[in-house]
Structures are given as C-alpha cells and as structure tokens.
Coordinates of C-alpha atoms and ligand atoms in Angstrom, one line a residue:
Chain U
X1 CA 90.1 95.6 105.9
X2 CA 93.2 97.0 104.1
X3 CA 91.8 96.9 100.6
X4 CA 94.4 99.6 99.7
X5 CA 97.0 96.9 100.1
X6 CA 95.2 94.6 97.6
X7 CA 94.8 97.5 95.2
X8 CA 98.5 98.5 95.5
X9 CA 99.6 95.0 94.8
X10 CA 97.2 94.6 91.9
X11 CA 98.3 97.8 90.3
X12 CA 101.9 96.9 90.8
X13 CA 101.5 93.5 89.2
X14 CA 99.5 94.9 86.3
X15 CA 102.2 97.5 85.7
X16 CA 104.6 94.6 85.4
X17 CA 102.4 92.9 82.9
X18 CA 102.1 96.0 80.8
X19 CA 105.9 96.4 80.8
X20 CA 106.1 93.0 79.1
X21 CA 102.9 93.3 77.2
X22 CA 104.2 92.1 73.9
X23 CA 105.7 88.8 75.1
X24 CA 102.7 88.3 77.4
X25 CA 100.2 88.4 74.6
X26 CA 102.1 87.5 71.4
X27 CA 103.4 84.1 72.5
X28 CA 100.0 82.6 73.6
X29 CA 98.3 83.9 70.5
X30 CA 101.0 82.6 68.2
X31 CA 101.0 79.1 69.8
X32 CA 97.2 78.9 69.7
X33 CA 97.2 79.9 66.0
X34 CA 99.7 77.0 65.4
X35 CA 97.3 74.6 67.1
X36 CA 94.5 75.8 64.8
X37 CA 96.6 75.3 61.8
X38 CA 97.9 71.9 62.7
X39 CA 95.0 70.3 64.6
X40 CA 92.1 72.3 63.1
X41 CA 93.1 72.6 59.4
X42 CA 95.6 69.8 58.7
X43 CA 94.4 67.0 61.0
X44 CA 90.9 68.2 61.5
X45 CA 90.2 67.9 57.8
X46 CA 90.6 64.2 58.1
X47 CA 88.5 63.9 61.2
X48 CA 84.7 63.9 61.0
X49 CA 82.6 66.1 63.1
X50 CA 82.5 65.4 66.8
X51 CA 78.9 65.1 67.9
X52 CA 77.8 67.5 65.2
X53 CA 80.5 70.1 65.7
X54 CA 83.4 70.5 63.2
X55 CA 86.7 69.4 64.7
X56 CA 88.2 72.8 64.3
X57 CA 85.5 74.4 66.4
X58 CA 85.4 71.5 68.8
X59 CA 89.0 72.1 70.0
X60 CA 88.5 75.8 70.6
X61 CA 87.3 75.5 74.3
X62 CA 90.1 73.1 75.1
X63 CA 92.7 75.3 73.5
X64 CA 91.5 78.3 75.5
X65 CA 91.5 76.3 78.7
X66 CA 95.0 75.1 77.9
X67 CA 96.4 78.6 77.6
X68 CA 94.4 80.1 80.4
X69 CA 95.3 77.4 82.9
X70 CA 99.0 77.4 82.0
X71 CA 99.1 81.2 82.0
X72 CA 97.3 81.5 85.3
X73 CA 99.6 79.0 87.1
X74 CA 102.8 80.5 85.8
X75 CA 101.8 84.1 86.1
X76 CA 100.7 83.8 89.7
X77 CA 103.6 81.6 90.6
X78 CA 106.1 84.0 89.2
X79 CA 104.2 87.0 90.8
X80 CA 104.8 85.8 94.3
X81 CA 108.1 83.9 93.7
X82 CA 109.9 87.0 92.4
X83 CA 109.5 89.0 95.6
X84 CA 110.7 85.9 97.5
X85 CA 113.7 85.6 95.2
X86 CA 114.8 89.2 95.3
X87 CA 113.9 89.7 98.9
X88 CA 111.2 92.4 98.6
X89 CA 108.8 90.0 100.4
X90 CA 110.0 91.6 103.6
X91 CA 107.6 94.4 102.9
X92 CA 104.6 92.2 102.4
X93 CA 105.4 90.4 105.7
X94 CA 105.8 93.6 107.6
X95 CA 102.7 95.2 106.2
X96 CA 99.4 95.6 108.1
X97 CA 97.6 93.3 105.6
X98 CA 96.0 89.9 106.0
X99 CA 96.8 86.9 103.9
X100 CA 93.6 87.3 102.0
X101 CA 94.3 90.9 101.1
X102 CA 97.8 90.0 99.9
X103 CA 96.8 86.9 98.0
X104 CA 93.9 88.7 96.4
X105 CA 96.2 91.3 95.0
X106 CA 98.5 88.8 93.3
X107 CA 95.8 86.3 92.3
X108 CA 93.5 88.9 90.8
X109 CA 96.3 90.4 88.8
X110 CA 97.4 87.0 87.5
X111 CA 93.7 86.1 86.7
X112 CA 93.1 89.4 84.9
X113 CA 96.1 88.7 82.7
X114 CA 95.1 85.2 81.8
X115 CA 91.5 86.2 81.3
X116 CA 92.7 88.8 78.8
X117 CA 94.7 86.2 77.0
X118 CA 91.8 83.8 77.0
X119 CA 89.6 86.4 75.4
X120 CA 92.2 87.3 72.8
X121 CA 92.5 83.6 71.9
X122 CA 88.8 83.4 71.6
X123 CA 88.8 86.3 69.3
X124 CA 91.6 84.8 67.3
X125 CA 89.6 81.6 67.0
X126 CA 86.8 83.4 65.1
X127 CA 89.4 84.0 62.3
X128 CA 90.0 80.3 61.9
X129 CA 86.6 78.6 62.4
X130 CA 82.9 79.1 62.5
X131 CA 81.9 79.4 66.1
X132 CA 78.7 80.0 68.0
X133 CA 78.5 80.3 71.7
X134 CA 75.3 78.9 73.1
X135 CA 75.6 80.1 76.7
X136 CA 77.8 83.2 76.7
X137 CA 77.1 83.9 80.4
X138 CA 78.2 80.4 81.5
X139 CA 81.1 80.6 79.1
X140 CA 82.4 83.8 80.8
X141 CA 81.7 82.4 84.2
X142 CA 83.7 79.2 83.6
X143 CA 86.5 81.3 82.1
X144 CA 86.7 83.7 85.0
X145 CA 86.5 80.9 87.6
X146 CA 89.2 79.0 85.8
X147 CA 91.5 82.0 85.7
X148 CA 90.9 82.6 89.3
X149 CA 91.2 79.1 90.7
X150 CA 94.4 78.3 88.7
X151 CA 95.9 81.6 89.7
X152 CA 95.4 80.4 93.3
X153 CA 97.1 77.2 92.5
X154 CA 99.9 79.2 90.9
X155 CA 100.3 81.3 94.0
X156 CA 100.8 78.2 96.0
X157 CA 103.4 76.9 93.5
X158 CA 105.2 80.2 93.8
X159 CA 105.4 80.0 97.6
X160 CA 106.4 76.4 97.4
X161 CA 109.1 76.8 94.8
X162 CA 112.7 77.2 96.0
X163 CA 114.2 77.9 92.6
X164 CA 113.3 78.7 89.1
X165 CA 113.3 75.0 88.0
X166 CA 110.6 74.1 90.6
X167 CA 108.7 77.1 89.4
X168 CA 108.5 75.6 85.9
X169 CA 107.9 72.1 87.2
X170 CA 104.3 72.2 88.1
X171 CA 103.0 73.9 84.9
X172 CA 105.1 71.6 82.8
X173 CA 104.8 68.3 84.6
X174 CA 101.4 68.5 86.1
X175 CA 99.2 71.0 84.5
X176 CA 99.9 70.5 80.8
X177 CA 99.5 66.7 80.9
X178 CA 96.3 67.0 82.9
X179 CA 94.8 69.3 80.3
X180 CA 95.9 67.2 77.3
X181 CA 94.5 64.1 79.0
X182 CA 91.5 66.1 80.1
X183 CA 89.7 66.0 76.8
X184 CA 91.0 69.3 75.4
X185 CA 91.3 67.8 72.0
X186 CA 88.8 64.9 72.1
X187 CA 85.5 63.9 73.6
X188 CA 85.9 61.5 76.5
X189 CA 83.3 59.3 74.8
X190 CA 85.9 58.6 72.1
X191 CA 88.1 56.8 74.6
X192 CA 87.8 53.0 75.5
X193 CA 85.6 52.4 78.5
X194 CA 88.4 51.8 81.0
X195 CA 90.0 55.1 80.1
X196 CA 86.7 56.9 80.4
X197 CA 86.5 55.8 84.0
X198 CA 90.2 56.7 84.8
X199 CA 89.7 60.1 83.1
X200 CA 86.9 61.0 85.6
X201 CA 89.6 61.4 88.3
X202 CA 91.2 64.1 86.3
X203 CA 89.7 67.4 87.6
X204 CA 90.4 69.2 84.3
X205 CA 87.9 66.9 82.6
X206 CA 85.1 68.7 84.5
X207 CA 86.5 72.1 83.5
X208 CA 86.9 71.4 79.8
X209 CA 83.6 69.6 79.7
X210 CA 81.7 72.5 81.3
X211 CA 83.4 75.1 79.2
X212 CA 82.7 73.1 76.0
X213 CA 79.1 72.8 77.1
X214 CA 78.8 76.6 77.3
X215 CA 79.8 76.7 73.6
X216 CA 78.0 73.8 72.0
X217 CA 75.6 72.5 74.6
X218 CA 77.3 69.1 74.8
X219 CA 79.3 67.7 77.8
X220 CA 81.2 64.7 79.0
X221 CA 79.9 65.1 82.5
X222 CA 76.8 66.8 83.9
X223 CA 77.2 70.5 84.0
X224 CA 76.4 70.6 87.8
X225 CA 79.5 68.5 88.4
X226 CA 81.6 70.9 86.5
X227 CA 80.5 73.8 88.6
X228 CA 80.9 71.9 91.8
X229 CA 84.4 70.7 90.8
X230 CA 85.7 74.2 90.1
X231 CA 84.2 75.7 93.2
X232 CA 85.6 72.9 95.3
X233 CA 89.0 73.3 93.7
X234 CA 88.9 77.1 94.4
X235 CA 87.9 76.5 98.1
X236 CA 90.7 74.0 98.5
X237 CA 93.3 76.4 97.2
X238 CA 92.1 79.2 99.5
X239 CA 92.3 76.8 102.5
X240 CA 95.8 75.8 101.6
X241 CA 96.9 79.4 101.2
X242 CA 95.3 80.2 104.6
X243 CA 97.4 77.5 106.3
X244 CA 100.6 78.7 104.5
X245 CA 100.2 82.2 105.8
X246 CA 99.2 81.2 109.3
X247 CA 102.3 79.0 109.6
X248 CA 104.5 81.1 107.5
X249 CA 105.6 78.0 105.5
X250 CA 108.5 78.8 103.2
X251 CA 108.0 82.6 103.7
X252 CA 108.7 83.4 107.3
X253 CA 111.7 82.0 109.3
Chain I
X1 CA 107.7 102.3 132.0
X2 CA 104.6 104.0 130.6
X3 CA 106.4 105.9 127.8
X4 CA 107.6 102.7 126.1
X5 CA 106.3 102.6 122.5
X6 CA 107.8 99.2 121.8
X7 CA 108.0 96.6 124.6
X8 CA 109.8 93.4 124.1
X9 CA 109.4 90.8 126.8
X10 CA 111.3 87.5 127.1
X11 CA 111.7 87.2 123.3
X12 CA 113.4 84.0 122.3
X13 CA 114.0 82.9 118.7
X14 CA 115.3 79.5 117.8
X15 CA 115.7 79.1 114.0
X16 CA 114.5 75.9 112.3
X17 CA 118.1 74.7 112.1
X18 CA 118.3 74.7 115.9
X19 CA 120.3 77.9 116.3
X20 CA 119.1 80.2 119.1
X21 CA 119.6 83.7 117.8
X22 CA 117.7 85.5 120.7
X23 CA 117.7 84.4 124.3
X24 CA 114.9 85.8 126.4
X25 CA 115.4 89.4 125.3
X26 CA 113.5 92.1 127.1
X27 CA 113.7 95.7 126.0
X28 CA 111.6 98.8 126.3
X29 CA 112.0 101.4 123.6
X30 CA 111.0 104.8 124.6
X31 CA 108.7 107.1 122.7
X32 CA 110.7 109.5 120.7
X33 CA 114.2 108.2 121.4
X34 CA 117.0 107.1 119.2
X35 CA 118.2 103.7 120.3
X36 CA 121.4 102.4 118.8
X37 CA 122.0 98.6 118.9
X38 CA 125.6 97.6 118.7
X39 CA 126.8 94.1 118.5
X40 CA 129.2 91.9 116.5
X41 CA 128.2 90.0 113.4
X42 CA 125.7 87.3 114.1
X43 CA 124.8 88.8 117.5
X44 CA 121.1 88.8 116.7
X45 CA 120.4 92.4 115.8
X46 CA 118.6 91.7 112.6
X47 CA 116.7 88.8 114.1
X48 CA 115.5 91.1 116.9
X49 CA 114.2 93.6 114.4
X50 CA 112.8 91.0 112.1
X51 CA 110.8 89.4 115.0
X52 CA 109.4 92.8 116.0
X53 CA 108.4 93.6 112.4
X54 CA 106.8 90.3 111.6
X55 CA 109.4 88.7 109.3
X56 CA 110.4 86.1 111.8
X57 CA 108.0 84.2 114.1
X58 CA 109.1 84.4 117.7
X59 CA 109.6 81.1 119.4
X60 CA 108.4 82.6 122.7
X61 CA 107.9 85.9 124.4
X62 CA 105.8 88.9 123.4
X63 CA 106.2 92.2 121.7
X64 CA 103.8 95.2 121.8
X65 CA 104.0 98.3 119.6
X66 CA 102.0 101.2 120.8
X67 CA 100.3 98.8 123.2
X68 CA 99.3 96.5 120.4
X69 CA 100.4 92.9 120.4
X70 CA 102.3 92.1 117.2
X71 CA 100.5 88.8 116.7
X72 CA 97.0 89.3 118.0
X73 CA 96.7 92.9 116.9
X74 CA 99.1 92.9 114.0
X75 CA 97.3 95.5 111.9
X76 CA 97.4 98.2 114.5
X77 CA 100.9 97.2 115.5
X78 CA 102.4 97.1 112.1
X79 CA 100.8 100.2 110.7
X80 CA 103.0 102.2 113.2
X81 CA 106.2 100.7 112.0
X82 CA 108.6 101.4 109.1
X83 CA 111.4 99.0 108.4
X84 CA 114.6 99.5 106.4
X85 CA 116.2 96.1 106.0
X86 CA 119.9 95.4 106.1
X87 CA 119.9 93.9 102.7
X88 CA 119.1 96.1 99.7
X89 CA 115.9 94.4 98.4
X90 CA 114.3 96.4 95.6
X91 CA 112.2 95.5 92.6
X92 CA 114.9 96.3 90.0
X93 CA 112.7 97.4 87.1
X94 CA 110.4 99.7 89.0
X95 CA 110.7 103.4 89.1
X96 CA 111.7 105.0 92.4
X97 CA 108.4 106.9 92.8
X98 CA 106.3 103.9 91.9
X99 CA 107.8 101.7 94.5
X100 CA 107.5 104.4 97.1
X101 CA 103.8 104.9 96.3
X102 CA 103.4 101.1 96.4
X103 CA 104.7 101.0 99.9
X104 CA 102.3 103.6 101.0
X105 CA 99.3 101.7 99.6
X106 CA 100.5 98.5 101.0
X107 CA 100.3 100.0 104.5
X108 CA 96.8 101.1 103.8
X109 CA 97.4 104.8 103.5
X110 CA 95.5 106.9 100.9
X111 CA 97.5 108.2 98.0
X112 CA 99.3 111.4 99.0
X113 CA 101.7 112.7 96.4
X114 CA 102.7 115.7 98.5
X115 CA 104.0 113.4 101.2
X116 CA 105.8 111.2 98.7
X117 CA 107.4 114.2 97.2
X118 CA 108.5 115.5 100.6
X119 CA 110.1 112.2 101.5
X120 CA 111.9 111.9 98.2
X121 CA 113.2 115.5 98.5
X122 CA 114.3 115.0 102.0
X123 CA 116.4 112.0 100.9
X124 CA 117.7 113.8 97.8
X125 CA 115.9 111.3 95.5
X126 CA 113.4 113.7 93.9
X127 CA 115.6 114.0 90.8
X128 CA 115.8 110.3 90.5
X129 CA 112.1 109.7 90.9
X130 CA 111.6 108.3 87.4
X131 CA 114.7 106.2 87.4
X132 CA 114.5 102.4 87.6
X133 CA 115.9 101.3 90.9
X134 CA 118.5 99.0 89.2
X135 CA 120.1 102.1 87.7
X136 CA 120.8 103.7 91.1
X137 CA 124.0 103.5 93.1
X138 CA 124.1 101.5 96.3
X139 CA 123.8 104.5 98.5
X140 CA 120.8 105.7 96.6
X141 CA 119.2 102.3 96.7
X142 CA 119.5 102.4 100.5
X143 CA 117.8 105.8 100.5
X144 CA 115.0 104.4 98.4
X145 CA 114.5 101.8 101.1
X146 CA 114.3 104.5 103.7
X147 CA 111.8 106.5 101.5
X148 CA 109.6 103.4 101.2
X149 CA 109.7 103.0 105.0
X150 CA 108.8 106.7 105.5
X151 CA 106.1 106.7 102.8
X152 CA 103.5 105.5 105.2
X153 CA 104.4 107.9 108.0
X154 CA 105.5 105.4 110.7
X155 CA 105.9 106.4 114.3
X156 CA 108.6 103.9 114.8
X157 CA 111.4 103.4 112.3
X158 CA 113.8 100.5 112.3
X159 CA 117.0 101.1 110.5
X160 CA 119.1 98.0 110.1
X161 CA 122.6 99.2 109.4
X162 CA 121.5 102.3 107.4
X163 CA 125.0 103.6 106.7
X164 CA 126.7 100.4 105.7
X165 CA 128.5 101.0 102.5
X166 CA 127.6 104.7 102.4
X167 CA 130.2 107.3 101.8
X168 CA 131.3 109.8 104.5
X169 CA 129.4 112.7 103.2
X170 CA 126.2 110.8 102.7
X171 CA 126.6 109.3 106.1
X172 CA 126.5 112.8 107.6
X173 CA 123.4 113.5 105.5
X174 CA 121.8 110.3 106.8
X175 CA 122.6 111.4 110.3
X176 CA 120.9 114.7 109.7
X177 CA 117.9 112.9 108.3
X178 CA 117.7 110.7 111.3
X179 CA 117.8 113.7 113.6
X180 CA 115.1 115.5 111.6
X181 CA 112.9 112.4 111.9
X182 CA 113.5 112.4 115.6
X183 CA 112.5 116.1 115.7
X184 CA 109.2 115.1 114.1
X185 CA 108.6 112.7 116.9
X186 CA 109.6 109.4 115.2
X187 CA 111.1 106.8 117.4
X188 CA 114.2 105.4 115.8
X189 CA 116.0 102.1 116.4
X190 CA 119.1 101.7 114.4
X191 CA 121.8 99.0 114.3
X192 CA 125.3 99.8 113.4
X193 CA 128.8 98.6 113.5
X194 CA 130.1 102.2 113.6
X195 CA 130.6 103.2 117.2
X196 CA 130.9 106.8 116.3
X197 CA 127.5 106.6 114.7
X198 CA 126.0 105.4 118.0
X199 CA 128.0 108.1 119.9
X200 CA 126.8 110.7 117.4
X201 CA 123.1 109.9 117.2
X202 CA 121.8 107.8 120.0
X203 CA 120.1 108.8 123.2
X204 CA 120.5 105.3 124.5
X205 CA 122.8 102.5 123.4
X206 CA 122.1 98.8 123.6
X207 CA 124.7 96.2 123.2
X208 CA 123.8 92.7 122.0
X209 CA 126.1 89.8 121.9
X210 CA 125.3 86.1 121.4
X211 CA 121.5 86.7 121.4
X212 CA 121.5 88.5 124.7
X213 CA 121.2 92.2 125.5
X214 CA 124.3 92.9 127.5
X215 CA 123.2 96.4 128.5
X216 CA 120.9 99.2 127.5
X217 CA 121.9 102.5 128.9
X218 CA 121.7 106.2 128.4
X219 CA 124.6 107.1 126.2
X220 CA 126.2 109.6 128.5
X221 CA 125.6 107.6 131.6
X222 CA 127.2 104.6 129.9
X223 CA 130.2 106.5 128.8
X224 CA 130.6 108.0 132.2
X225 CA 129.9 104.9 134.2
X226 CA 132.2 102.7 132.3
X227 CA 134.8 105.5 131.7
X228 CA 138.3 104.7 132.7
X229 CA 140.5 107.7 132.5
X230 CA 144.1 107.9 131.7
X231 CA 146.6 110.4 132.9
X232 CA 149.4 110.9 130.4
X233 CA 152.5 112.4 132.0
X234 CA 155.0 113.7 129.5
X235 CA 158.6 113.7 130.7
X236 CA 161.3 116.3 130.2
X237 CA 163.9 113.4 130.1
X238 CA 163.0 110.0 128.6
X239 CA 163.1 107.0 130.8
X240 CA 164.3 103.5 129.9
X241 CA 162.5 101.7 132.7
X242 CA 160.1 102.7 135.4
X243 CA 161.9 103.2 138.7
X244 CA 161.2 100.5 141.2
X245 CA 159.6 102.7 143.8
X246 CA 156.9 103.7 141.3
X247 CA 155.9 100.1 140.6
X248 CA 152.8 100.1 142.9
X249 CA 151.1 102.7 140.7
X250 CA 150.9 100.3 137.7
X251 CA 152.4 102.8 135.3
X252 CA 153.1 102.1 131.7
X253 CA 155.8 103.7 129.6
X254 CA 154.7 105.2 126.3
X255 CA 155.9 107.3 123.4
X256 CA 159.3 105.7 123.5
X257 CA 159.9 106.5 127.1
X258 CA 158.8 110.1 126.8
X259 CA 155.6 109.6 128.6
X260 CA 154.1 107.7 131.6
X261 CA 150.5 106.5 131.5
X262 CA 148.5 106.2 134.7
X263 CA 145.1 104.5 134.5
X264 CA 142.4 105.3 137.1
X265 CA 138.7 105.1 137.7
X266 CA 137.4 108.6 137.9
X267 CA 134.3 107.5 139.7
X268 CA 136.3 106.0 142.5
X269 CA 136.7 108.1 145.6
X270 CA 140.4 108.2 145.4
X271 CA 142.1 108.5 142.1
X272 CA 145.6 108.1 143.5
X273 CA 146.9 111.1 141.5
X274 CA 148.2 113.0 144.4
X275 CA 150.2 110.0 145.7
X276 CA 151.6 109.5 142.2
X277 CA 152.7 113.2 142.0
X278 CA 154.4 113.0 145.3
X279 CA 156.2 109.8 144.3
X280 CA 157.3 111.3 141.0
X281 CA 158.6 114.3 142.8
X282 CA 160.5 112.1 145.2
X283 CA 162.2 110.3 142.2
X284 CA 163.1 113.7 140.9
X285 CA 161.3 113.1 137.6
X286 CA 160.6 116.3 135.8
X287 CA 157.3 116.7 133.9
X288 CA 156.9 118.8 130.7
X289 CA 153.1 118.3 130.5
X290 CA 150.1 116.3 131.7
X291 CA 146.8 115.5 130.0
X292 CA 143.9 113.1 130.6
X293 CA 142.2 110.8 128.2
X294 CA 138.8 109.1 128.6
X295 CA 137.7 105.7 127.3
X296 CA 135.7 105.8 124.1
X297 CA 132.6 103.8 123.6
X298 CA 134.6 101.6 121.4
X299 CA 136.8 100.4 124.2
X300 CA 133.8 99.8 126.4
X301 CA 132.1 97.8 123.6
X302 CA 135.2 95.7 122.9
X303 CA 135.6 95.2 126.6
X304 CA 132.0 94.0 127.0
X305 CA 132.0 91.7 124.0
X306 CA 135.4 90.2 124.8
X307 CA 134.5 89.6 128.4
X308 CA 131.5 87.8 127.2
X309 CA 133.4 85.6 124.8
X310 CA 135.9 84.6 127.6
Ligands
LIG401 N1 116.9 82.6 108.5 C1 117.8 82.1 109.3 N2 117.9 80.8 109.5 C2 118.8 80.3 110.4 N3 119.7 81.0 111.1 C3 119.7 82.3 110.9 C4 118.7 83.0 110.0 N4 119.0 84.3 110.0 C5 120.0 84.5 110.9 N5 120.4 83.3 111.4 C6 121.5 83.1 112.4 O1 121.1 83.9 113.6 C7 122.2 84.5 114.2 C8 121.9 86.0 114.3 O2 121.9 86.5 113.0 P1 121.5 88.1 112.8 O3 121.3 88.3 111.3 O4 120.3 88.4 113.7 O5 122.8 88.8 113.3 P2 123.1 90.3 113.2 O6 123.4 90.8 114.6 O7 122.1 91.1 112.5 O8 124.5 90.3 112.4 P3 125.1 91.3 111.4 O9 125.8 92.3 112.1 O10 126.1 90.4 110.6 O11 124.1 91.8 110.5 C9 123.4 84.2 113.3 O12 124.1 83.1 113.9 C10 122.8 83.8 112.0 O13 123.6 82.8 111.4
LIG402 MG1 122.2 92.1 110.7

C-alpha cells in the first residue's frame, strides 16, 4: 500500500482549501442563514409545527444536507478536474499508486471540507432555533457517510467533465433538485399520495429522512432503509471509480 | 541484453482517433546510459515515453522497467521512474517546495527535506523555494518539473525536450545537471530537436520517424559509420568550370570557383584521393590548401528522415 500517496494528496488538497478558507466557509454559512431567515422566521411563523417540531427546527437537517451534498459534489469534482485541466494529472498517472489510494486522497479531502461546513452550519443553526439532537452518534454517522459518498460522486463528475460548464451541471441540474424534492423542507407525508410514491425513487429522501430521524426521532422511511441506501450508493460510486481507473476512461489516452 | 533497465518489445499505440503513433517499437535502454531520441514533430517520441510511464495505454506489446512489467507490476516499475513532461504542467498557486515535496510523497517516499533541498539547490531553485510556481519564468518552471521528477530518487529519468525554450546558458547548466545525474548512476532518456544536444550528451542515439525506430546506435559508431567525408581543395587560381577530364570524380565547385569539393566514403577501401591528385596534377591545377570535413549528425538525421519520407 502506498498510503503516503493518499496522505500527500490529502495534505495538498487541504492546503488548497485553507488558501481559500474565507470563501469556502463564508458563503455556505451566509446562504444557510438566509434560509433560516426566510423559511424559518418569515414563512415558518405561518406554518404549524410538523409532527411536533417547530418548522424552523424541522428544516435544519435538510438545510445541512443541502449544503453538505452540494459542497461534497462540487469540491471533489473540482479537486480532480483541476489537475486534468492544467495537466498535472500526468503525475498521478505515472505514480506508483492504485486508484483506491489516489481516490481516497481526493475524496477524503473533499469530505473533510464539507463535513466542516456541515458542522459550522449546525452550530449556526443553534443561533436561530431551539434544537435538540436525539441520536448524536447516528447524526454524525449520517453526516460523515453523506460527505463521503457524495464526494465519491463528485470525483466521478470531475473525471467525466470535459469543461467547466459540465463541472457545474451535475450539482446544479441533478443534485439541487433531488434535495429540494427529497423532503429537505417538508415531510413526505405532507405530499399527495401519488407524489409520496414517486418520491420514494429519489435516493435523497432516504438520506434526509435518516438524518432528520437522528435529530427528532421521526422519519419518512424506516431508518434501516436509510442506512442501506447510503451504503449502497457509496458502494456503487466506488465500483464506478474502479472501472474508470481500470479502463482509463477520460483520463488516459 | 542483461544490462537493459528498460525493455520495450513490440510496442504499438493506436490512438482512439485511429492514428497509429507507434508501430511495433522495440528498444532496450541500458543501465546507466544517456539515450537521446531524435525525431521530427509528431514522430512518436512523447507517445513512447508516455506509454512507458503509464500515461498512455499501449495497444499491444510489453514494457518492463527493472524487470517489472509496467502493467502487471506497476508499483515496482513506476517507483523507479521519474518523468519530466514536454508541456509545462504545474499547479500555479503552489509553492515550489510544496509541489516538490508532494511529488516525493506521491511516489511513496518518506519525507526527506535534506534530499529536497539538495535537488532544489542542484537546479538553482533553492532561492525560489517559497515562490508560487505561476510567478516563475518558463525556464525555472521546467526546472521545477525536473525537481519534482528527481524528488523521489528515480533510477530512470525521462526528459521530454528538457531544453526547449531554455536560454543558451541555462541549457549548458542543464547539460551539466544531466551529466551529474548520470554520474550518480541514473539512466537518462531524453528527447530533443537539438542535434548538438544529442551529440553533446548522449551515449547512444535513437532516431524515430513516423512511429518507428529507424536506428539506435552508439553515438560515435553512428557518426563514424554514416560519416561521409569531404575533401575541400582550395585553388590558387579560380576556375569557371570543372575541366572535362575531371568529370568522373564527381567534383563540385565551391566558394565562387576558388575551391573544389570531393566527397568520399572514408570507410570504403579506396577513397580515390590519390587518383584525383594525379588527375589534378595532369590538368596543371595548382592547390593552395586542402582540408577535410566530416558529416555532422544533423546531416545524417536529415538524410534518414528524408529517405523515409520519400
Ligand atoms: N492524445 C492523443 N490523441 C490522438 N493523437 C495523438 C495524441 N497524442 C499524440 N497524438 C498523435 O500521435 C502522433 C505522435 O505524437 P507525439 O506527441 O508522440 O510526437 P512527438 O514525437 O513527441 O512530437 P513533438 O516533437 O512535436 O513533441 C502525432 O501524430 C500526434 O498528433
Ligand atoms: Mg513530444
């Protein structure tokens, strides 16, 4: 095992994050605060409690998921796209490191960054609403797994992308709608029955549901399904990355 | 050959677009030598290096480095190799020393700041160690690429046009560096368009054209074997035309009629010089001086590549 390679990539990526620390952290915190003000305070004051939880608190898990997922995908995508774009990927391809070791470096760095953002947003939330976390261990587990699995997805996006537009495309066109429609701001039970069924095909529902359960003990789907869904998604991403490296798709001529 | 550190056999590369950049290339690179690869643009030099180093997947054929197959045993093979690419690819916002340390880690070597310092000093980059790479000049950037490749103490170093766009003085420094590396036992493969660079540095010279290795030969043997010599005869009195009786010698008038040039193959048994002298004497042509000239590698190169195109 060449874990030094993983470590070298991780350090390198984290250094990049710290160089741009301000914009990395300030913008998600700012946008989340805006959500709290608009949804939580303005609209939320007109909405009754959702299953016994104030609306302001109810949207916290969804908001964290929204930021964490978008950040994971775009950070990891950029992390591997940039070496491709400027040509420094030659060094990764010529290094005595396996695809797992290289991927781990990029993905763990991206996941670390989005985990930090998630925690900062959580802390921010305490300033706006009363919040209790029923299952802190599961809360953290879901958060970490989400950061990790969507960083894997981002890594795939970064390898797939041929230009900066494509790099933005997946977070914008796929991830954000899935999260908004995944029950980030409402309980699935509030939807008409037909939509409840359709929604079950959205993988993000399982994530948000599980994550919200760890806060309030209530869930749209059984918690077991949430865990299985996220593990399955992680496995799928790893398998895809394995194939990409074996075939050299979009990275090796 | 048992002393080959890199062994390329029947390597073929056809790119996705259908272009065949390497046609069944076989090449043994000897432990400790400097091998210069010459060839026109698009000959396949970079493709050959890229295939050996893992940037390009070979269509067929095998490569071993230090006896390790580059696909099956890629870790062992790649950890022996340093690569300096033709294009200057550098992370723009990173400091020189950080990117060099990164390369070392990537290749699985433990941190060693003494070694990194030695490499940076050797390449006159130590003063620039804390500079962002985007602020360096082109020649310095190229040296950073070399420093990155040397950071993990490779036994085989590939230099793809290391002196392209480098000024004359720096080029000499680069040559010295290459020689120092050779003295340390590093095997070096370099591509170049400067024939004098190959003449200056190489132990052996390979010529690639159109995806094929046209020849690989010991530099001196090559220059000797292919060497055509010219005898330049300077005349006391200029001539307008070559007198008819001298026609069989295939002479050429030069220097505005002040010199006759006779071309011969020095490896042939008979050079024909004596006959020529006798005939000149018979024509009563007086000589003021004679000298000989040997073909340069450049002429050999152009000759080979042109013959191939024809
Ligand atoms: N990624 C690629 N996809 C398709 N064709 C390629 C690719 N890279 C190189 N080629 C083609 O392969 C041939 C050999 O290119 P290569 O870069 O190996 O030449 P070279 O000898 O290094 O030339 P130069 O002296 O200009 O650097 C060229 O015809 C080139 O157009
Ligand atoms: Mg080239």
